[in-house]
Amino acid sequence: MKNYKLIFSFIIVLISLYSCQQDNYVFDGDDTDVTDPENTELSGFYVLNEGNYGTNSASLDFMDLENGVYKSDIYATANPTIVKELGDTGNDVKIYGSKMYAIINGSNIIEVMNAKTAKHLATISLDNGRYIKFANGKAYATSYAPISTDISSSNGKVVEIDTLTLAITRELEVGRQPDGLEIVGNELFVANSGGYTTTNDYENTVSVIDLSSFVETSKIEVGINLNQIEKDSDNDLYISSRGNYSDVSSNLYVIDSQSHQVKKTFNLPISNFTIDNNQLYYYSYSYVTSSATYGLINTKTETVTSSDFITDSNVKDIVSPYSISVNPISKDIYITDAGNYTSSGYLYSFDKNGVYKTKVATGIIPGHIAFLYK
């Protein structure tokens, strides 16, 4: 009898261990061996593929750094009882606490998942959501809604979401078609684009919002058709503009977050950037020459330290660079390639010195990366 009790207890322990493993490890999927396993603080990172607009083809991949394996289209395998597709047009993905938030703007939702397993937790309705940031247990997301080309009636909004209840608690009208956003202290900075206007009358302001009152306290005039915004270690804000795709080029500006003044204009046609450890990594893509250059800016000195820091010949294989990210531990550089924008793209990795490491196929239009810590 005692032996049966021991065996039964052992089985219970095994079931418990298996359950824990199921909660802590990521799903099965189409695996591609990419690189040697890495022993770092990161489990890996997610890649949100935008998919083609109107085709419900947004998808989620996972680069498993612990095993050196790339797992494709893992949302369906993590959620077998849910409709296979993630939705229409993935626009941003971030991890905060134990949850992962993917903005699927064509489907008008924020998909909330378990950060370790990508299992569905909830869906938050948000018309044409764009980007998301977090602070003090709250999520803040931009929305283009209502969508209109009429500049007199098309202001977008920012919503505040409680990350425990996942309820929208407050919302505020800002400028037309707000995109990137950043938080410094008790202020939220929102980049207004006006990108849907047909009269070439783009927005050129950053909305400043007091988070206590959730009131817009001022607007900072910067450049037209604003897009990304990120803070550096000194809480200066780097913000990019897309220009008007004609005689006004894209650009990069620096805003003093305390004085709310533009302190520097780089006069660089920057397409996309990211900041890590006082380094701003960017690329500039020319549609005229169909080529890209990859540069570095020291955010402490606010100077360009390299305008061509990736010289490895493999970088020339990138057809349509779409985003750039930096591994916070290894400092490896990841560049996504949208290719022809209709079929599978690619994820390229280079080491911190710009030397080519790997390339792997992704979903359609890989555009956004979220790092997962162990």
Short mmCIF file of C-alpha atoms in Angstrom, two decimals:
data_model
loop_
_atom_site.label_atom_id
_atom_site.label_comp_id
_atom_site.label_asym_id
_atom_site.label_seq_id
_atom_site.Cartn_x
_atom_site.Cartn_y
_atom_site.Cartn_z
CA MET A 1 0.00 0.00 0.00
CA LYS A 2 2.82 2.39 0.89
CA ASN A 3 4.44 1.73 -2.49
CA TYR A 4 1.20 2.67 -4.29
CA LYS A 5 1.06 5.89 -2.29
CA LEU A 6 4.65 6.68 -3.22
CA ILE A 7 4.00 5.99 -6.90
CA PHE A 8 0.83 8.12 -6.81
CA SER A 9 2.72 10.98 -5.15
CA PHE A 10 5.49 10.73 -7.73
CA ILE A 11 2.95 10.93 -10.58
CA ILE A 12 1.36 14.04 -9.02
CA VAL A 13 4.80 15.68 -8.81
CA LEU A 14 5.49 14.86 -12.47
CA ILE A 15 2.13 16.31 -13.51
CA SER A 16 2.86 19.47 -11.52
CA LEU A 17 6.27 19.85 -13.09
CA TYR A 18 4.81 19.33 -16.56
CA SER A 19 2.15 21.95 -15.90
CA CYS A 20 4.79 24.45 -14.79
CA GLN A 21 6.78 23.74 -17.93
CA GLN A 22 3.68 24.26 -20.05
CA ASP A 23 3.26 27.71 -18.47
CA ASN A 24 6.86 28.72 -18.91
CA TYR A 25 7.91 27.51 -22.31
CA VAL A 26 6.79 28.52 -25.73
CA PHE A 27 4.66 26.30 -27.98
CA ASP A 28 5.50 24.11 -30.89
CA GLY A 29 5.63 25.48 -34.41
CA ASP A 30 7.56 25.41 -37.66
CA ASP A 31 11.13 25.42 -36.39
CA THR A 32 14.23 26.59 -38.25
CA ASP A 33 17.68 26.10 -36.76
CA VAL A 34 19.32 29.51 -36.95
CA THR A 35 22.24 29.83 -34.56
CA ASP A 36 24.01 28.28 -31.59
CA PRO A 37 22.10 28.35 -28.29
CA GLU A 38 22.78 31.43 -26.15
CA ASN A 39 22.99 31.48 -22.37
CA THR A 40 21.76 35.00 -21.60
CA GLU A 41 19.09 36.76 -19.56
CA LEU A 42 16.79 36.60 -22.58
CA SER A 43 14.64 33.65 -23.57
CA GLY A 44 14.33 35.21 -27.01
CA PHE A 45 12.15 37.70 -28.82
CA TYR A 46 8.86 37.90 -30.67
CA VAL A 47 8.52 39.21 -34.21
CA LEU A 48 5.15 40.67 -35.15
CA ASN A 49 4.57 40.41 -38.88
CA GLU A 50 2.17 43.06 -40.16
CA GLY A 51 0.75 41.02 -43.03
CA ASN A 52 -0.98 42.54 -46.04
CA TYR A 53 -3.75 45.02 -45.32
CA GLY A 54 -7.21 43.52 -45.67
CA THR A 55 -6.01 39.91 -45.82
CA ASN A 56 -6.11 38.98 -42.12
CA SER A 57 -2.51 37.77 -42.40
CA ALA A 58 -0.79 39.30 -39.37
CA SER A 59 1.29 36.65 -37.62
CA LEU A 60 3.62 36.14 -34.68
CA ASP A 61 7.03 34.42 -34.72
CA PHE A 62 9.45 33.67 -31.89
CA MET A 63 13.24 33.56 -31.97
CA ASP A 64 14.20 31.08 -29.24
CA LEU A 65 17.70 32.24 -28.29
CA GLU A 66 18.11 29.52 -25.66
CA ASN A 67 17.92 26.84 -28.34
CA GLY A 68 18.95 28.82 -31.41
CA VAL A 69 15.65 28.07 -33.13
CA TYR A 70 13.23 30.34 -35.00
CA LYS A 71 9.57 29.36 -34.54
CA SER A 72 7.20 30.63 -37.22
CA ASP A 73 3.51 31.55 -36.93
CA ILE A 74 3.19 30.43 -33.32
CA TYR A 75 -0.10 32.14 -32.40
CA ALA A 76 -2.19 29.35 -33.92
CA THR A 77 -0.31 26.57 -32.14
CA ALA A 78 -0.48 28.47 -28.84
CA ASN A 79 -4.23 28.99 -29.29
CA PRO A 80 -5.69 25.93 -31.05
CA THR A 81 -9.29 26.77 -30.08
CA ILE A 82 -9.13 30.29 -31.53
CA VAL A 83 -9.40 31.35 -35.17
CA LYS A 84 -5.98 30.68 -36.69
CA GLU A 85 -5.16 34.20 -37.86
CA LEU A 86 -3.92 36.85 -35.45
CA GLY A 87 -5.80 39.54 -37.38
CA ASP A 88 -5.44 42.29 -39.95
CA THR A 89 -2.23 44.39 -39.89
CA GLY A 90 -0.05 44.12 -36.79
CA ASN A 91 1.28 47.57 -35.90
CA ASP A 92 3.09 47.23 -32.56
CA VAL A 93 4.01 44.66 -29.94
CA LYS A 94 5.27 45.22 -26.39
CA ILE A 95 5.76 43.17 -23.22
CA TYR A 96 4.81 44.62 -19.82
CA GLY A 97 4.93 42.42 -16.74
CA SER A 98 3.54 38.98 -17.53
CA LYS A 99 1.50 40.13 -20.52
CA MET A 100 2.22 40.86 -24.17
CA TYR A 101 0.17 43.41 -26.11
CA ALA A 102 -0.09 43.34 -29.91
CA ILE A 103 -1.89 46.19 -31.65
CA ILE A 104 -3.73 44.82 -34.69
CA ASN A 105 -4.96 48.03 -36.23
CA GLY A 106 -6.91 46.75 -39.23
CA SER A 107 -8.89 44.49 -36.89
CA ASN A 108 -9.37 47.39 -34.43
CA ILE A 109 -8.09 45.42 -31.45
CA ILE A 110 -5.27 45.02 -28.98
CA GLU A 111 -4.59 41.31 -28.56
CA VAL A 112 -3.40 40.56 -25.01
CA MET A 113 -1.40 37.36 -24.49
CA ASN A 114 0.64 35.57 -21.86
CA ALA A 115 4.16 36.86 -22.49
CA LYS A 116 5.79 33.45 -22.03
CA THR A 117 3.36 31.28 -23.96
CA ALA A 118 1.57 33.67 -26.38
CA LYS A 119 -1.72 32.23 -25.16
CA HIS A 120 -4.72 34.52 -25.60
CA LEU A 121 -5.84 36.34 -22.46
CA ALA A 122 -8.14 39.10 -23.69
CA THR A 123 -9.04 41.41 -26.56
CA ILE A 124 -9.34 45.18 -26.11
CA SER A 125 -11.29 47.13 -28.73
CA LEU A 126 -9.39 50.09 -30.19
CA ASP A 127 -10.23 51.63 -33.56
CA ASN A 128 -7.14 51.78 -35.79
CA GLY A 129 -4.65 51.50 -32.93
CA ARG A 130 -1.05 52.45 -33.61
CA TYR A 131 1.52 52.24 -30.79
CA ILE A 132 1.63 51.45 -27.08
CA LYS A 133 3.77 52.40 -24.04
CA PHE A 134 3.55 51.60 -20.32
CA ALA A 135 4.05 53.30 -16.95
CA ASN A 136 2.87 52.70 -13.38
CA GLY A 137 0.52 49.84 -14.16
CA LYS A 138 -1.09 51.64 -17.09
CA ALA A 139 -0.86 51.22 -20.84
CA TYR A 140 -1.19 54.17 -23.19
CA ALA A 141 -2.09 53.59 -26.84
CA THR A 142 -2.60 55.89 -29.81
CA SER A 143 -5.57 55.59 -32.14
CA TYR A 144 -6.25 57.19 -35.52
CA ALA A 145 -10.01 57.03 -34.94
CA PRO A 146 -12.06 58.57 -36.33
CA ILE A 147 -10.38 58.19 -39.73
CA SER A 148 -11.01 61.08 -42.07
CA THR A 149 -9.11 63.10 -44.66
CA ASP A 150 -10.99 66.21 -43.52
CA ILE A 151 -8.44 68.14 -41.44
CA SER A 152 -11.21 69.85 -39.46
CA SER A 153 -12.70 66.65 -38.07
CA SER A 154 -10.08 63.93 -37.95
CA ASN A 155 -8.31 64.27 -34.62
CA GLY A 156 -7.18 60.96 -33.15
CA LYS A 157 -6.88 60.00 -29.50
CA VAL A 158 -4.84 58.41 -26.77
CA VAL A 159 -6.41 55.85 -24.44
CA GLU A 160 -5.30 54.76 -20.98
CA ILE A 161 -5.70 51.07 -20.12
CA ASP A 162 -5.52 49.49 -16.66
CA THR A 163 -3.14 46.53 -17.11
CA LEU A 164 -4.87 44.54 -14.35
CA THR A 165 -8.48 44.84 -15.49
CA LEU A 166 -7.59 45.54 -19.15
CA ALA A 167 -10.32 48.17 -19.20
CA ILE A 168 -9.95 51.54 -20.94
CA THR A 169 -10.13 54.01 -18.07
CA ARG A 170 -9.56 57.37 -19.81
CA GLU A 171 -9.19 58.75 -23.30
CA LEU A 172 -8.17 62.08 -24.75
CA GLU A 173 -8.36 63.73 -28.17
CA VAL A 174 -4.97 64.79 -29.55
CA GLY A 175 -3.82 65.70 -33.08
CA ARG A 176 -4.62 64.06 -36.39
CA GLN A 177 -3.43 60.47 -36.82
CA PRO A 178 -1.21 60.18 -33.71
CA ASP A 179 1.60 57.64 -34.01
CA GLY A 180 4.53 57.09 -31.63
CA LEU A 181 4.38 58.04 -27.96
CA GLU A 182 6.81 58.28 -25.05
CA ILE A 183 6.60 58.84 -21.30
CA VAL A 184 8.94 61.03 -19.25
CA GLY A 185 8.08 61.44 -15.58
CA ASN A 186 4.44 62.41 -15.36
CA GLU A 187 4.12 63.55 -18.95
CA LEU A 188 3.09 61.69 -22.08
CA PHE A 189 4.42 62.92 -25.43
CA VAL A 190 2.45 61.99 -28.56
CA ALA A 191 3.70 62.40 -32.14
CA ASN A 192 0.88 63.66 -34.38
CA SER A 193 1.29 62.81 -38.07
CA GLY A 194 -1.74 63.95 -40.02
CA GLY A 195 -0.66 61.23 -42.40
CA TYR A 196 -4.11 60.58 -43.92
CA THR A 197 -4.66 64.09 -45.21
CA THR A 198 -4.88 64.46 -48.97
CA THR A 199 -4.11 68.18 -49.08
CA ASN A 200 -0.45 67.84 -48.04
CA ASP A 201 -1.45 69.64 -44.84
CA TYR A 202 0.35 67.36 -42.39
CA GLU A 203 0.47 67.75 -38.63
CA ASN A 204 3.73 69.07 -37.16
CA THR A 205 3.16 68.87 -33.42
CA VAL A 206 3.86 66.71 -30.38
CA SER A 207 1.01 66.72 -27.85
CA VAL A 208 2.11 66.99 -24.20
CA ILE A 209 -0.28 65.32 -21.74
CA ASP A 210 -0.24 65.56 -17.95
CA LEU A 211 -0.86 62.00 -16.75
CA SER A 212 -2.45 63.04 -13.44
CA SER A 213 -5.23 65.09 -15.00
CA PHE A 214 -5.06 63.45 -18.45
CA VAL A 215 -5.24 66.87 -20.06
CA GLU A 216 -3.23 68.13 -23.02
CA THR A 217 -1.16 70.94 -21.55
CA SER A 218 0.68 72.08 -24.68
CA LYS A 219 1.77 71.26 -28.22
CA ILE A 220 5.39 71.38 -29.43
CA GLU A 221 5.92 72.35 -33.06
CA VAL A 222 8.53 70.08 -34.64
CA GLY A 223 8.38 68.84 -38.26
CA ILE A 224 5.66 67.55 -40.56
CA ASN A 225 4.24 64.03 -40.52
CA LEU A 226 5.81 62.91 -37.23
CA ASN A 227 6.31 59.21 -36.59
CA GLN A 228 8.62 57.59 -34.01
CA ILE A 229 9.54 59.06 -30.64
CA GLU A 230 11.96 57.60 -28.05
CA LYS A 231 13.75 58.96 -25.01
CA ASP A 232 17.44 58.61 -24.24
CA SER A 233 19.10 58.15 -20.82
CA ASP A 234 18.94 61.92 -20.22
CA ASN A 235 15.21 61.98 -21.04
CA ASP A 236 15.76 63.95 -24.22
CA LEU A 237 13.24 62.93 -26.88
CA TYR A 238 14.33 61.82 -30.34
CA ILE A 239 11.55 62.11 -32.87
CA SER A 240 11.44 61.30 -36.57
CA SER A 241 9.32 62.85 -39.29
CA ARG A 242 8.39 61.23 -42.60
CA GLY A 243 8.29 64.50 -44.54
CA ASN A 244 5.83 64.77 -47.44
CA TYR A 245 7.38 62.07 -49.66
CA SER A 246 8.28 64.76 -52.17
CA ASP A 247 10.20 67.99 -51.64
CA VAL A 248 10.34 67.74 -47.81
CA SER A 249 12.61 64.91 -46.67
CA SER A 250 12.25 62.76 -43.58
CA ASN A 251 14.26 64.03 -40.60
CA LEU A 252 15.30 63.55 -36.98
CA TYR A 253 14.84 66.05 -34.15
CA VAL A 254 15.75 66.23 -30.45
CA ILE A 255 13.33 67.76 -27.92
CA ASP A 256 14.26 68.80 -24.38
CA SER A 257 11.54 67.08 -22.36
CA GLN A 258 11.75 69.67 -19.57
CA SER A 259 11.65 72.90 -21.59
CA HIS A 260 9.54 71.39 -24.40
CA GLN A 261 11.84 73.00 -26.95
CA VAL A 262 13.41 71.52 -30.08
CA LYS A 263 17.12 71.57 -29.25
CA LYS A 264 18.56 69.97 -32.37
CA THR A 265 17.69 69.12 -35.97
CA PHE A 266 19.92 66.50 -37.55
CA ASN A 267 18.90 67.02 -41.19
CA LEU A 268 19.17 63.28 -41.76
CA PRO A 269 16.61 61.39 -43.88
CA ILE A 270 16.00 58.73 -41.22
CA SER A 271 13.56 55.94 -42.03
CA ASN A 272 13.59 54.04 -38.72
CA PHE A 273 15.59 54.05 -35.49
CA THR A 274 16.01 52.58 -32.03
CA ILE A 275 17.92 53.72 -28.93
CA ASP A 276 20.03 51.47 -26.72
CA ASN A 277 22.62 52.48 -24.12
CA ASN A 278 23.29 56.04 -25.38
CA GLN A 279 23.45 54.84 -28.98
CA LEU A 280 20.83 55.60 -31.59
CA TYR A 281 20.85 53.05 -34.41
CA TYR A 282 19.16 54.13 -37.63
CA TYR A 283 18.83 53.39 -41.29
CA SER A 284 17.99 55.67 -44.19
CA TYR A 285 16.37 54.08 -47.22
CA SER A 286 16.34 55.75 -50.63
CA TYR A 287 13.48 54.84 -52.95
CA VAL A 288 15.39 56.52 -55.77
CA THR A 289 18.43 54.25 -55.53
CA SER A 290 16.66 51.35 -53.73
CA SER A 291 19.49 51.23 -51.18
CA ALA A 292 19.97 51.86 -47.49
CA THR A 293 22.67 53.22 -45.21
CA TYR A 294 22.97 52.31 -41.55
CA GLY A 295 24.22 54.89 -39.05
CA LEU A 296 24.96 55.56 -35.38
CA ILE A 297 24.32 58.63 -33.22
CA ASN A 298 25.83 59.17 -29.78
CA THR A 299 22.90 60.50 -27.75
CA LYS A 300 25.20 61.95 -25.08
CA THR A 301 27.02 64.19 -27.54
CA GLU A 302 24.15 64.32 -30.05
CA THR A 303 26.54 63.65 -32.90
CA VAL A 304 26.64 61.16 -35.76
CA THR A 305 29.49 58.77 -35.04
CA SER A 306 29.03 56.65 -38.15
CA SER A 307 26.94 56.99 -41.28
CA ASP A 308 27.77 53.47 -42.48
CA PHE A 309 28.46 51.22 -39.50
CA ILE A 310 27.31 47.98 -41.18
CA THR A 311 29.75 47.37 -44.00
CA ASP A 312 29.36 43.59 -44.19
CA SER A 313 28.50 42.69 -47.79
CA ASN A 314 25.50 40.63 -46.66
CA VAL A 315 23.66 43.82 -45.72
CA LYS A 316 23.25 44.48 -49.44
CA ASP A 317 20.93 41.46 -49.63
CA ILE A 318 18.33 43.37 -47.61
CA VAL A 319 15.76 44.46 -50.19
CA SER A 320 13.34 46.58 -48.12
CA PRO A 321 14.54 47.32 -44.57
CA TYR A 322 11.50 47.74 -42.35
CA SER A 323 12.70 47.97 -38.75
CA ILE A 324 15.84 47.94 -36.63
CA SER A 325 16.23 46.59 -33.08
CA VAL A 326 19.13 45.93 -30.72
CA ASN A 327 19.47 42.97 -28.35
CA PRO A 328 19.76 44.62 -24.90
CA ILE A 329 22.20 41.96 -23.65
CA SER A 330 24.43 40.91 -26.57
CA LYS A 331 23.98 44.17 -28.54
CA ASP A 332 23.34 42.14 -31.68
CA ILE A 333 21.51 44.19 -34.30
CA TYR A 334 18.33 42.87 -35.92
CA ILE A 335 17.06 44.29 -39.20
CA THR A 336 13.79 43.11 -40.69
CA ASP A 337 13.35 42.96 -44.46
CA ALA A 338 9.86 43.29 -45.95
CA GLY A 339 11.14 42.06 -49.34
CA ASN A 340 8.38 42.46 -51.93
CA TYR A 341 5.75 43.20 -49.22
CA THR A 342 3.49 40.37 -50.41
CA SER A 343 5.32 37.17 -49.43
CA SER A 344 7.62 36.08 -46.59
CA GLY A 345 10.15 38.60 -45.36
CA TYR A 346 13.45 38.03 -43.54
CA LEU A 347 15.13 38.74 -40.25
CA TYR A 348 18.85 39.53 -40.44
CA SER A 349 21.19 39.66 -37.46
CA PHE A 350 24.58 41.35 -37.19
CA ASP A 351 26.88 41.47 -34.17
CA LYS A 352 27.63 44.70 -32.31
CA ASN A 353 30.45 45.45 -34.77
CA GLY A 354 28.15 45.11 -37.77
CA VAL A 355 29.37 41.66 -38.82
CA TYR A 356 26.73 39.41 -40.39
CA LYS A 357 25.50 36.46 -38.29
CA THR A 358 22.22 34.99 -39.51
CA LYS A 359 19.23 35.28 -41.82
CA VAL A 360 15.86 33.55 -41.42
CA ALA A 361 12.50 33.71 -43.22
CA THR A 362 9.62 35.40 -41.37
CA GLY A 363 5.97 36.11 -42.00
CA ILE A 364 4.74 38.86 -44.33
CA ILE A 365 6.21 42.31 -43.55
CA PRO A 366 8.13 41.68 -40.31
CA GLY A 367 7.98 45.00 -38.52
CA HIS A 368 8.08 44.85 -34.73
CA ILE A 369 10.19 43.06 -32.11
CA ALA A 370 9.59 42.48 -28.39
CA PHE A 371 12.32 40.96 -26.20
CA LEU A 372 11.36 38.32 -23.62
CA TYR A 373 13.42 38.04 -20.43
CA LYS A 374 13.61 34.76 -18.54
#
